[in-house]
Amino acid sequence: MPSWNLFAVVLAAGAGSRFGGRKLLAPWRGRALVAHAVERAASVCGARTVLVVGSDWQEVGAACAPLPGFFLRNEGWFEGMGGSIALGVGAVRHAADAVLLTLADQPLVTAGHLEALAARGRSATGAIVATGYAGGAGPPVIFPAACFDELAALRGDRGARSLLAKAGARVHVVPCEAAAVDIDHPDDLARLS
């Protein structure tokens, strides 16, 4: 089978304001929450793993050291997730066949699930492959190169859900109810411990 260059873009730029700040540095299972997300992404993409940081960028980067890939600093992180997606996709678009967008605050998503997404993405060339949970589809999600222009144009607090909605039935879904658990408040993390 021909090579397929999948890059992971781990979105970790937000300040975690609902959490009370520094959410991604909160300890979970002995390490910072963000370190777990990077480790899972790297288990699938290795050195093709990109960490997009913003708020607390030095500490977030240090918590993930040594990085298997590289990190990008989104200086406009406070404007929302759209800019972080655009930055990450823009950095890899000329080398990637697809990108795996993953959030740093979904601690129950496993490396096995990311591997299942990658396997589906490889076999369903050109398809969007999303995670199915809570009656819908969302991140982690793989977008093929055909979506890069739209992803690189995202701004503000608009994530990539609009692309999923527009693609409709052309989205392949890999179920993972654990992805419904995301960390917004300290209580969310405490319940998992």
PDB file of N, CA, C and O in Angstrom, residues 41-119:
ATOM      1  N   ALA A  41      -1.348  10.749  20.582  1.00  0.00           N
ATOM      2  CA  ALA A  41      -1.209  11.154  19.177  1.00  0.00           C
ATOM      3  C   ALA A  41       0.102  10.633  18.593  1.00  0.00           C
ATOM      4  O   ALA A  41       0.144  10.150  17.457  1.00  0.00           O
ATOM      5  N   ALA A  42       1.171  10.718  19.370  1.00  0.00           N
ATOM      6  CA  ALA A  42       2.476  10.267  18.894  1.00  0.00           C
ATOM      7  C   ALA A  42       2.521   8.757  18.697  1.00  0.00           C
ATOM      8  O   ALA A  42       3.285   8.258  17.869  1.00  0.00           O
ATOM      9  N   SER A  43       1.691   8.020  19.436  1.00  0.00           N
ATOM     10  CA  SER A  43       1.678   6.568  19.252  1.00  0.00           C
ATOM     11  C   SER A  43       1.179   6.203  17.859  1.00  0.00           C
ATOM     12  O   SER A  43       1.486   5.126  17.348  1.00  0.00           O
ATOM     13  N   VAL A  44       0.442   7.095  17.236  1.00  0.00           N
ATOM     14  CA  VAL A  44      -0.078   6.871  15.886  1.00  0.00           C
ATOM     15  C   VAL A  44       0.767   7.587  14.833  1.00  0.00           C
ATOM     16  O   VAL A  44       1.037   7.037  13.773  1.00  0.00           O
ATOM     17  N   CYS A  45       1.204   8.807  15.133  1.00  0.00           N
ATOM     18  CA  CYS A  45       1.864   9.636  14.116  1.00  0.00           C
ATOM     19  C   CYS A  45       3.348   9.879  14.353  1.00  0.00           C
ATOM     20  O   CYS A  45       4.017  10.465  13.501  1.00  0.00           O
ATOM     21  N   GLY A  46       3.880   9.462  15.488  1.00  0.00           N
ATOM     22  CA  GLY A  46       5.306   9.622  15.755  1.00  0.00           C
ATOM     23  C   GLY A  46       5.769  11.060  15.633  1.00  0.00           C
ATOM     24  O   GLY A  46       5.157  11.972  16.188  1.00  0.00           O
ATOM     25  N   ALA A  47       6.829  11.268  14.863  1.00  0.00           N
ATOM     26  CA  ALA A  47       7.408  12.605  14.694  1.00  0.00           C
ATOM     27  C   ALA A  47       6.517  13.529  13.882  1.00  0.00           C
ATOM     28  O   ALA A  47       6.805  14.721  13.775  1.00  0.00           O
ATOM     29  N   ARG A  48       5.433  12.999  13.338  1.00  0.00           N
ATOM     30  CA  ARG A  48       4.470  13.838  12.604  1.00  0.00           C
ATOM     31  C   ARG A  48       3.372  14.333  13.560  1.00  0.00           C
ATOM     32  O   ARG A  48       2.231  14.506  13.161  1.00  0.00           O
ATOM     33  N   THR A  49       3.756  14.570  14.811  1.00  0.00           N
ATOM     34  CA  THR A  49       2.833  15.076  15.822  1.00  0.00           C
ATOM     35  C   THR A  49       3.145  16.547  16.085  1.00  0.00           C
ATOM     36  O   THR A  49       4.287  16.894  16.380  1.00  0.00           O
ATOM     37  N   VAL A  50       2.123  17.382  15.966  1.00  0.00           N
ATOM     38  CA  VAL A  50       2.264  18.820  16.156  1.00  0.00           C
ATOM     39  C   VAL A  50       1.426  19.226  17.370  1.00  0.00           C
ATOM     40  O   VAL A  50       0.234  18.931  17.428  1.00  0.00           O
ATOM     41  N   LEU A  51       2.038  19.905  18.303  1.00  0.00           N
ATOM     42  CA  LEU A  51       1.350  20.428  19.477  1.00  0.00           C
ATOM     43  C   LEU A  51       1.158  21.923  19.273  1.00  0.00           C
ATOM     44  O   LEU A  51       2.133  22.659  19.115  1.00  0.00           O
ATOM     45  N   VAL A  52      -0.094  22.381  19.232  1.00  0.00           N
ATOM     46  CA  VAL A  52      -0.373  23.808  19.078  1.00  0.00           C
ATOM     47  C   VAL A  52      -0.649  24.380  20.461  1.00  0.00           C
ATOM     48  O   VAL A  52      -1.610  23.983  21.124  1.00  0.00           O
ATOM     49  N   VAL A  53       0.224  25.279  20.895  1.00  0.00           N
ATOM     50  CA  VAL A  53       0.150  25.865  22.227  1.00  0.00           C
ATOM     51  C   VAL A  53      -0.171  27.349  22.133  1.00  0.00           C
ATOM     52  O   VAL A  53      -0.039  27.963  21.080  1.00  0.00           O
ATOM     53  N   GLY A  54      -0.571  27.926  23.247  1.00  0.00           N
ATOM     54  CA  GLY A  54      -0.885  29.351  23.286  1.00  0.00           C
ATOM     55  C   GLY A  54      -0.697  29.870  24.690  1.00  0.00           C
ATOM     56  O   GLY A  54       0.392  30.259  25.085  1.00  0.00           O
ATOM     57  N   SER A  55      -1.764  29.828  25.485  1.00  0.00           N
ATOM     58  CA  SER A  55      -1.684  30.234  26.879  1.00  0.00           C
ATOM     59  C   SER A  55      -0.732  29.289  27.611  1.00  0.00           C
ATOM     60  O   SER A  55      -0.747  28.082  27.381  1.00  0.00           O
ATOM     61  N   ASP A  56       0.092  29.853  28.472  1.00  0.00           N
ATOM     62  CA  ASP A  56       1.050  29.039  29.247  1.00  0.00           C
ATOM     63  C   ASP A  56       1.919  28.167  28.337  1.00  0.00           C
ATOM     64  O   ASP A  56       2.264  27.035  28.682  1.00  0.00           O
ATOM     65  N   TRP A  57       2.264  28.683  27.173  1.00  0.00           N
ATOM     66  CA  TRP A  57       2.907  27.866  26.152  1.00  0.00           C
ATOM     67  C   TRP A  57       4.217  27.236  26.602  1.00  0.00           C
ATOM     68  O   TRP A  57       4.498  26.094  26.249  1.00  0.00           O
ATOM     69  N   GLN A  58       5.016  27.949  27.382  1.00  0.00           N
ATOM     70  CA  GLN A  58       6.293  27.372  27.797  1.00  0.00           C
ATOM     71  C   GLN A  58       6.091  26.184  28.738  1.00  0.00           C
ATOM     72  O   GLN A  58       6.732  25.147  28.583  1.00  0.00           O
ATOM     73  N   GLU A  59       5.166  26.344  29.676  1.00  0.00           N
ATOM     74  CA  GLU A  59       4.904  25.263  30.627  1.00  0.00           C
ATOM     75  C   GLU A  59       4.237  24.073  29.952  1.00  0.00           C
ATOM     76  O   GLU A  59       4.538  22.920  30.262  1.00  0.00           O
ATOM     77  N   VAL A  60       3.324  24.351  29.032  1.00  0.00           N
ATOM     78  CA  VAL A  60       2.648  23.267  28.311  1.00  0.00           C
ATOM     79  C   VAL A  60       3.663  22.492  27.478  1.00  0.00           C
ATOM     80  O   VAL A  60       3.682  21.260  27.476  1.00  0.00           O
ATOM     81  N   GLY A  61       4.527  23.207  26.776  1.00  0.00           N
ATOM     82  CA  GLY A  61       5.573  22.539  25.988  1.00  0.00           C
ATOM     83  C   GLY A  61       6.501  21.718  26.864  1.00  0.00           C
ATOM     84  O   GLY A  61       6.845  20.575  26.541  1.00  0.00           O
ATOM     85  N   ALA A  62       6.898  22.285  27.999  1.00  0.00           N
ATOM     86  CA  ALA A  62       7.803  21.573  28.910  1.00  0.00           C
ATOM     87  C   ALA A  62       7.148  20.329  29.492  1.00  0.00           C
ATOM     88  O   ALA A  62       7.808  19.309  29.697  1.00  0.00           O
ATOM     89  N   ALA A  63       5.843  20.395  29.743  1.00  0.00           N
ATOM     90  CA  ALA A  63       5.128  19.239  30.306  1.00  0.00           C
ATOM     91  C   ALA A  63       5.112  18.067  29.338  1.00  0.00           C
ATOM     92  O   ALA A  63       4.926  16.922  29.750  1.00  0.00           O
ATOM     93  N   CYS A  64       5.310  18.343  28.059  1.00  0.00           N
ATOM     94  CA  CYS A  64       5.269  17.292  27.031  1.00  0.00           C
ATOM     95  C   CYS A  64       6.654  16.876  26.556  1.00  0.00           C
ATOM     96  O   CYS A  64       6.777  16.047  25.648  1.00  0.00           O
ATOM     97  N   ALA A  65       7.681  17.458  27.137  1.00  0.00           N
ATOM     98  CA  ALA A  65       9.049  17.160  26.707  1.00  0.00           C
ATOM     99  C   ALA A  65       9.440  15.742  27.107  1.00  0.00           C
ATOM    100  O   ALA A  65       9.025  15.267  28.155  1.00  0.00           O
ATOM    101  N   PRO A  66      10.218  15.068  26.278  1.00  0.00           N
ATOM    102  CA  PRO A  66      10.632  15.501  24.949  1.00  0.00           C
ATOM    103  C   PRO A  66       9.513  15.261  23.938  1.00  0.00           C
ATOM    104  O   PRO A  66       8.878  14.202  23.937  1.00  0.00           O
ATOM    105  N   LEU A  67       9.273  16.259  23.116  1.00  0.00           N
ATOM    106  CA  LEU A  67       8.228  16.138  22.095  1.00  0.00           C
ATOM    107  C   LEU A  67       8.705  15.216  20.975  1.00  0.00           C
ATOM    108  O   LEU A  67       9.824  15.366  20.491  1.00  0.00           O
ATOM    109  N   PRO A  68       7.854  14.310  20.538  1.00  0.00           N
ATOM    110  CA  PRO A  68       8.237  13.437  19.430  1.00  0.00           C
ATOM    111  C   PRO A  68       8.252  14.201  18.107  1.00  0.00           C
ATOM    112  O   PRO A  68       8.952  13.830  17.174  1.00  0.00           O
ATOM    113  N   GLY A  69       7.476  15.273  18.011  1.00  0.00           N
ATOM    114  CA  GLY A  69       7.403  16.071  16.796  1.00  0.00           C
ATOM    115  C   GLY A  69       7.830  17.489  17.088  1.00  0.00           C
ATOM    116  O   GLY A  69       8.956  17.727  17.507  1.00  0.00           O
ATOM    117  N   PHE A  70       6.916  18.435  16.924  1.00  0.00           N
ATOM    118  CA  PHE A  70       7.261  19.828  17.188  1.00  0.00           C
ATOM    119  C   PHE A  70       6.039  20.574  17.690  1.00  0.00           C
ATOM    120  O   PHE A  70       4.925  20.063  17.646  1.00  0.00           O
ATOM    121  N   PHE A  71       6.278  21.784  18.207  1.00  0.00           N
ATOM    122  CA  PHE A  71       5.147  22.578  18.655  1.00  0.00           C
ATOM    123  C   PHE A  71       5.110  23.894  17.921  1.00  0.00           C
ATOM    124  O   PHE A  71       6.117  24.374  17.407  1.00  0.00           O
ATOM    125  N   LEU A  72       3.914  24.453  17.848  1.00  0.00           N
ATOM    126  CA  LEU A  72       3.672  25.751  17.238  1.00  0.00           C
ATOM    127  C   LEU A  72       3.011  26.634  18.279  1.00  0.00           C
ATOM    128  O   LEU A  72       2.114  26.186  18.996  1.00  0.00           O
ATOM    129  N   ARG A  73       3.433  27.874  18.325  1.00  0.00           N
ATOM    130  CA  ARG A  73       2.837  28.815  19.266  1.00  0.00           C
ATOM    131  C   ARG A  73       1.822  29.686  18.542  1.00  0.00           C
ATOM    132  O   ARG A  73       2.161  30.424  17.618  1.00  0.00           O
ATOM    133  N   ASN A  74       0.581  29.593  18.966  1.00  0.00           N
ATOM    134  CA  ASN A  74      -0.476  30.426  18.416  1.00  0.00           C
ATOM    135  C   ASN A  74      -0.562  31.692  19.259  1.00  0.00           C
ATOM    136  O   ASN A  74      -1.108  31.684  20.350  1.00  0.00           O
ATOM    137  N   GLU A  75      -0.027  32.778  18.732  1.00  0.00           N
ATOM    138  CA  GLU A  75      -0.015  34.030  19.484  1.00  0.00           C
ATOM    139  C   GLU A  75      -1.409  34.635  19.602  1.00  0.00           C
ATOM    140  O   GLU A  75      -1.652  35.456  20.468  1.00  0.00           O
ATOM    141  N   GLY A  76      -2.332  34.212  18.746  1.00  0.00           N
ATOM    142  CA  GLY A  76      -3.710  34.684  18.833  1.00  0.00           C
ATOM    143  C   GLY A  76      -4.628  33.666  19.476  1.00  0.00           C
ATOM    144  O   GLY A  76      -5.820  33.632  19.186  1.00  0.00           O
ATOM    145  N   TRP A  77      -4.087  32.855  20.379  1.00  0.00           N
ATOM    146  CA  TRP A  77      -4.838  31.753  20.998  1.00  0.00           C
ATOM    147  C   TRP A  77      -6.135  32.217  21.646  1.00  0.00           C
ATOM    148  O   TRP A  77      -7.121  31.491  21.653  1.00  0.00           O
ATOM    149  N   PHE A  78      -6.152  33.443  22.155  1.00  0.00           N
ATOM    150  CA  PHE A  78      -7.324  33.974  22.874  1.00  0.00           C
ATOM    151  C   PHE A  78      -8.502  34.243  21.950  1.00  0.00           C
ATOM    152  O   PHE A  78      -9.619  34.464  22.408  1.00  0.00           O
ATOM    153  N   GLU A  79      -8.273  34.212  20.637  1.00  0.00           N
ATOM    154  CA  GLU A  79      -9.357  34.431  19.683  1.00  0.00           C
ATOM    155  C   GLU A  79     -10.184  33.177  19.456  1.00  0.00           C
ATOM    156  O   GLU A  79     -11.266  33.249  18.886  1.00  0.00           O
ATOM    157  N   GLY A  80      -9.674  32.023  19.848  1.00  0.00           N
ATOM    158  CA  GLY A  80     -10.442  30.797  19.728  1.00  0.00           C
ATOM    159  C   GLY A  80      -9.734  29.690  18.972  1.00  0.00           C
ATOM    160  O   GLY A  80      -8.651  29.864  18.426  1.00  0.00           O
ATOM    161  N   MET A  81     -10.397  28.545  18.938  1.00  0.00           N
ATOM    162  CA  MET A  81      -9.826  27.319  18.382  1.00  0.00           C
ATOM    163  C   MET A  81      -9.557  27.390  16.878  1.00  0.00           C
ATOM    164  O   MET A  81      -8.654  26.734  16.370  1.00  0.00           O
ATOM    165  N   GLY A  82     -10.351  28.158  16.153  1.00  0.00           N
ATOM    166  CA  GLY A  82     -10.194  28.222  14.702  1.00  0.00           C
ATOM    167  C   GLY A  82      -8.785  28.589  14.275  1.00  0.00           C
ATOM    168  O   GLY A  82      -8.215  27.979  13.370  1.00  0.00           O
ATOM    169  N   GLY A  83      -8.192  29.558  14.935  1.00  0.00           N
ATOM    170  CA  GLY A  83      -6.832  29.974  14.596  1.00  0.00           C
ATOM    171  C   GLY A  83      -5.802  28.891  14.876  1.00  0.00           C
ATOM    172  O   GLY A  83      -4.814  28.756  14.151  1.00  0.00           O
ATOM    173  N   SER A  84      -6.022  28.111  15.937  1.00  0.00           N
ATOM    174  CA  SER A  84      -5.093  27.020  16.254  1.00  0.00           C
ATOM    175  C   SER A  84      -5.168  25.913  15.207  1.00  0.00           C
ATOM    176  O   SER A  84      -4.145  25.352  14.803  1.00  0.00           O
ATOM    177  N   ILE A  85      -6.391  25.607  14.770  1.00  0.00           N
ATOM    178  CA  ILE A  85      -6.545  24.610  13.703  1.00  0.00           C
ATOM    179  C   ILE A  85      -5.861  25.104  12.439  1.00  0.00           C
ATOM    180  O   ILE A  85      -5.099  24.369  11.801  1.00  0.00           O
ATOM    181  N   ALA A  86      -6.111  26.354  12.080  1.00  0.00           N
ATOM    182  CA  ALA A  86      -5.519  26.925  10.868  1.00  0.00           C
ATOM    183  C   ALA A  86      -3.993  26.903  10.929  1.00  0.00           C
ATOM    184  O   ALA A  86      -3.324  26.554   9.949  1.00  0.00           O
ATOM    185  N   LEU A  87      -3.427  27.244  12.070  1.00  0.00           N
ATOM    186  CA  LEU A  87      -1.977  27.250  12.236  1.00  0.00           C
ATOM    187  C   LEU A  87      -1.404  25.846  12.080  1.00  0.00           C
ATOM    188  O   LEU A  87      -0.427  25.634  11.348  1.00  0.00           O
ATOM    189  N   GLY A  88      -2.013  24.876  12.766  1.00  0.00           N
ATOM    190  CA  GLY A  88      -1.517  23.506  12.689  1.00  0.00           C
ATOM    191  C   GLY A  88      -1.609  22.918  11.298  1.00  0.00           C
ATOM    192  O   GLY A  88      -0.647  22.331  10.787  1.00  0.00           O
ATOM    193  N   VAL A  89      -2.754  23.091  10.655  1.00  0.00           N
ATOM    194  CA  VAL A  89      -2.937  22.556   9.298  1.00  0.00           C
ATOM    195  C   VAL A  89      -2.021  23.278   8.319  1.00  0.00           C
ATOM    196  O   VAL A  89      -1.398  22.656   7.449  1.00  0.00           O
ATOM    197  N   GLY A  90      -1.907  24.596   8.474  1.00  0.00           N
ATOM    198  CA  GLY A  90      -1.044  25.361   7.578  1.00  0.00           C
ATOM    199  C   GLY A  90       0.407  24.928   7.633  1.00  0.00           C
ATOM    200  O   GLY A  90       1.121  24.949   6.633  1.00  0.00           O
ATOM    201  N   ALA A  91       0.849  24.493   8.810  1.00  0.00           N
ATOM    202  CA  ALA A  91       2.242  24.080   8.981  1.00  0.00           C
ATOM    203  C   ALA A  91       2.563  22.753   8.313  1.00  0.00           C
ATOM    204  O   ALA A  91       3.714  22.500   7.951  1.00  0.00           O
ATOM    205  N   VAL A  92       1.563  21.888   8.145  1.00  0.00           N
ATOM    206  CA  VAL A  92       1.837  20.538   7.636  1.00  0.00           C
ATOM    207  C   VAL A  92       1.202  20.256   6.281  1.00  0.00           C
ATOM    208  O   VAL A  92       1.451  19.205   5.692  1.00  0.00           O
ATOM    209  N   ARG A  93       0.414  21.171   5.767  1.00  0.00           N
ATOM    210  CA  ARG A  93      -0.415  20.906   4.588  1.00  0.00           C
ATOM    211  C   ARG A  93       0.367  20.438   3.368  1.00  0.00           C
ATOM    212  O   ARG A  93      -0.152  19.682   2.554  1.00  0.00           O
ATOM    213  N   HIS A  94       1.614  20.862   3.206  1.00  0.00           N
ATOM    214  CA  HIS A  94       2.377  20.483   2.014  1.00  0.00           C
ATOM    215  C   HIS A  94       3.055  19.118   2.156  1.00  0.00           C
ATOM    216  O   HIS A  94       3.534  18.563   1.164  1.00  0.00           O
ATOM    217  N   ALA A  95       3.048  18.573   3.369  1.00  0.00           N
ATOM    218  CA  ALA A  95       3.652  17.263   3.594  1.00  0.00           C
ATOM    219  C   ALA A  95       2.631  16.199   3.949  1.00  0.00           C
ATOM    220  O   ALA A  95       2.937  15.009   3.914  1.00  0.00           O
ATOM    221  N   ALA A  96       1.408  16.620   4.294  1.00  0.00           N
ATOM    222  CA  ALA A  96       0.408  15.689   4.821  1.00  0.00           C
ATOM    223  C   ALA A  96      -0.602  15.273   3.760  1.00  0.00           C
ATOM    224  O   ALA A  96      -0.972  16.052   2.893  1.00  0.00           O
ATOM    225  N   ASP A  97      -1.046  14.016   3.875  1.00  0.00           N
ATOM    226  CA  ASP A  97      -2.186  13.534   3.090  1.00  0.00           C
ATOM    227  C   ASP A  97      -3.481  13.727   3.877  1.00  0.00           C
ATOM    228  O   ASP A  97      -4.558  13.790   3.300  1.00  0.00           O
ATOM    229  N   ALA A  98      -3.347  13.814   5.211  1.00  0.00           N
ATOM    230  CA  ALA A  98      -4.498  14.002   6.086  1.00  0.00           C
ATOM    231  C   ALA A  98      -3.992  14.481   7.435  1.00  0.00           C
ATOM    232  O   ALA A  98      -2.811  14.311   7.759  1.00  0.00           O
ATOM    233  N   VAL A  99      -4.893  15.115   8.203  1.00  0.00           N
ATOM    234  CA  VAL A  99      -4.539  15.523   9.560  1.00  0.00           C
ATOM    235  C   VAL A  99      -5.544  14.929  10.542  1.00  0.00           C
ATOM    236  O   VAL A  99      -6.739  14.837  10.249  1.00  0.00           O
ATOM    237  N   LEU A 100      -5.021  14.536  11.673  1.00  0.00           N
ATOM    238  CA  LEU A 100      -5.826  14.057  12.795  1.00  0.00           C
ATOM    239  C   LEU A 100      -5.887  15.195  13.800  1.00  0.00           C
ATOM    240  O   LEU A 100      -4.881  15.538  14.419  1.00  0.00           O
ATOM    241  N   LEU A 101      -7.051  15.833  13.912  1.00  0.00           N
ATOM    242  CA  LEU A 101      -7.237  16.889  14.908  1.00  0.00           C
ATOM    243  C   LEU A 101      -7.715  16.240  16.198  1.00  0.00           C
ATOM    244  O   LEU A 101      -8.721  15.526  16.216  1.00  0.00           O
ATOM    245  N   THR A 102      -6.983  16.491  17.263  1.00  0.00           N
ATOM    246  CA  THR A 102      -7.345  15.921  18.549  1.00  0.00           C
ATOM    247  C   THR A 102      -7.240  16.981  19.631  1.00  0.00           C
ATOM    248  O   THR A 102      -6.424  17.899  19.531  1.00  0.00           O
ATOM    249  N   LEU A 103      -8.094  16.871  20.627  1.00  0.00           N
ATOM    250  CA  LEU A 103      -8.144  17.841  21.717  1.00  0.00           C
ATOM    251  C   LEU A 103      -7.347  17.327  22.907  1.00  0.00           C
ATOM    252  O   LEU A 103      -7.353  16.134  23.199  1.00  0.00           O
ATOM    253  N   ALA A 104      -6.718  18.243  23.610  1.00  0.00           N
ATOM    254  CA  ALA A 104      -5.895  17.848  24.755  1.00  0.00           C
ATOM    255  C   ALA A 104      -6.718  17.569  26.003  1.00  0.00           C
ATOM    256  O   ALA A 104      -6.180  17.088  26.997  1.00  0.00           O
ATOM    257  N   ASP A 105      -8.037  17.844  25.958  1.00  0.00           N
ATOM    258  CA  ASP A 105      -8.835  17.677  27.170  1.00  0.00           C
ATOM    259  C   ASP A 105      -9.873  16.549  27.080  1.00  0.00           C
ATOM    260  O   ASP A 105     -10.902  16.591  27.728  1.00  0.00           O
ATOM    261  N   GLN A 106      -9.568  15.524  26.280  1.00  0.00           N
ATOM    262  CA  GLN A 106     -10.405  14.319  26.208  1.00  0.00           C
ATOM    263  C   GLN A 106      -9.586  13.139  26.725  1.00  0.00           C
ATOM    264  O   GLN A 106      -9.115  12.311  25.954  1.00  0.00           O
ATOM    265  N   PRO A 107      -9.413  13.036  28.032  1.00  0.00           N
ATOM    266  CA  PRO A 107      -8.457  12.075  28.580  1.00  0.00           C
ATOM    267  C   PRO A 107      -8.801  10.611  28.381  1.00  0.00           C
ATOM    268  O   PRO A 107      -7.919   9.756  28.465  1.00  0.00           O
ATOM    269  N   LEU A 108     -10.064  10.282  28.120  1.00  0.00           N
ATOM    270  CA  LEU A 108     -10.436   8.876  27.999  1.00  0.00           C
ATOM    271  C   LEU A 108     -10.335   8.340  26.572  1.00  0.00           C
ATOM    272  O   LEU A 108     -10.554   7.147  26.339  1.00  0.00           O
ATOM    273  N   VAL A 109      -9.999   9.195  25.631  1.00  0.00           N
ATOM    274  CA  VAL A 109      -9.741   8.725  24.268  1.00  0.00           C
ATOM    275  C   VAL A 109      -8.428   7.944  24.305  1.00  0.00           C
ATOM    276  O   VAL A 109      -7.426   8.429  24.824  1.00  0.00           O
ATOM    277  N   THR A 110      -8.437   6.751  23.765  1.00  0.00           N
ATOM    278  CA  THR A 110      -7.251   5.888  23.836  1.00  0.00           C
ATOM    279  C   THR A 110      -6.438   5.936  22.548  1.00  0.00           C
ATOM    280  O   THR A 110      -6.942   6.328  21.485  1.00  0.00           O
ATOM    281  N   ALA A 111      -5.210   5.482  22.662  1.00  0.00           N
ATOM    282  CA  ALA A 111      -4.378   5.336  21.467  1.00  0.00           C
ATOM    283  C   ALA A 111      -5.019   4.338  20.516  1.00  0.00           C
ATOM    284  O   ALA A 111      -4.961   4.505  19.297  1.00  0.00           O
ATOM    285  N   GLY A 112      -5.668   3.319  21.060  1.00  0.00           N
ATOM    286  CA  GLY A 112      -6.353   2.337  20.219  1.00  0.00           C
ATOM    287  C   GLY A 112      -7.442   2.968  19.366  1.00  0.00           C
ATOM    288  O   GLY A 112      -7.626   2.597  18.204  1.00  0.00           O
ATOM    289  N   HIS A 113      -8.162   3.927  19.954  1.00  0.00           N
ATOM    290  CA  HIS A 113      -9.192   4.609  19.158  1.00  0.00           C
ATOM    291  C   HIS A 113      -8.553   5.445  18.050  1.00  0.00           C
ATOM    292  O   HIS A 113      -9.036   5.441  16.912  1.00  0.00           O
ATOM    293  N   LEU A 114      -7.482   6.148  18.370  1.00  0.00           N
ATOM    294  CA  LEU A 114      -6.799   6.943  17.334  1.00  0.00           C
ATOM    295  C   LEU A 114      -6.271   6.027  16.229  1.00  0.00           C
ATOM    296  O   LEU A 114      -6.312   6.390  15.044  1.00  0.00           O
ATOM    297  N   GLU A 115      -5.794   4.861  16.587  1.00  0.00           N
ATOM    298  CA  GLU A 115      -5.330   3.899  15.585  1.00  0.00           C
ATOM    299  C   GLU A 115      -6.489   3.428  14.707  1.00  0.00           C
ATOM    300  O   GLU A 115      -6.333   3.249  13.491  1.00  0.00           O
ATOM    301  N   ALA A 116      -7.669   3.232  15.309  1.00  0.00           N
ATOM    302  CA  ALA A 116      -8.851   2.831  14.535  1.00  0.00           C
ATOM    303  C   ALA A 116      -9.261   3.933  13.561  1.00  0.00           C
ATOM    304  O   ALA A 116      -9.626   3.659  12.412  1.00  0.00           O
ATOM    305  N   LEU A 117      -9.196   5.185  13.999  1.00  0.00           N
ATOM    306  CA  LEU A 117      -9.476   6.305  13.093  1.00  0.00           C
ATOM    307  C   LEU A 117      -8.491   6.312  11.931  1.00  0.00           C
ATOM    308  O   LEU A 117      -8.873   6.484  10.772  1.00  0.00           O
ATOM    309  N   ALA A 118      -7.204   6.131  12.254  1.00  0.00           N
ATOM    310  CA  ALA A 118      -6.174   6.148  11.215  1.00  0.00           C
ATOM    311  C   ALA A 118      -6.374   5.008  10.219  1.00  0.00           C
ATOM    312  O   ALA A 118      -6.226   5.194   9.008  1.00  0.00           O
ATOM    313  N   ALA A 119      -6.728   3.827  10.709  1.00  0.00           N
ATOM    314  CA  ALA A 119      -6.961   2.685   9.818  1.00  0.00           C
ATOM    315  C   ALA A 119      -8.130   2.963   8.879  1.00  0.00           C
ATOM    316  O   ALA A 119      -8.059   2.693   7.676  1.00  0.00           O
TER     317      ALA A 119
END
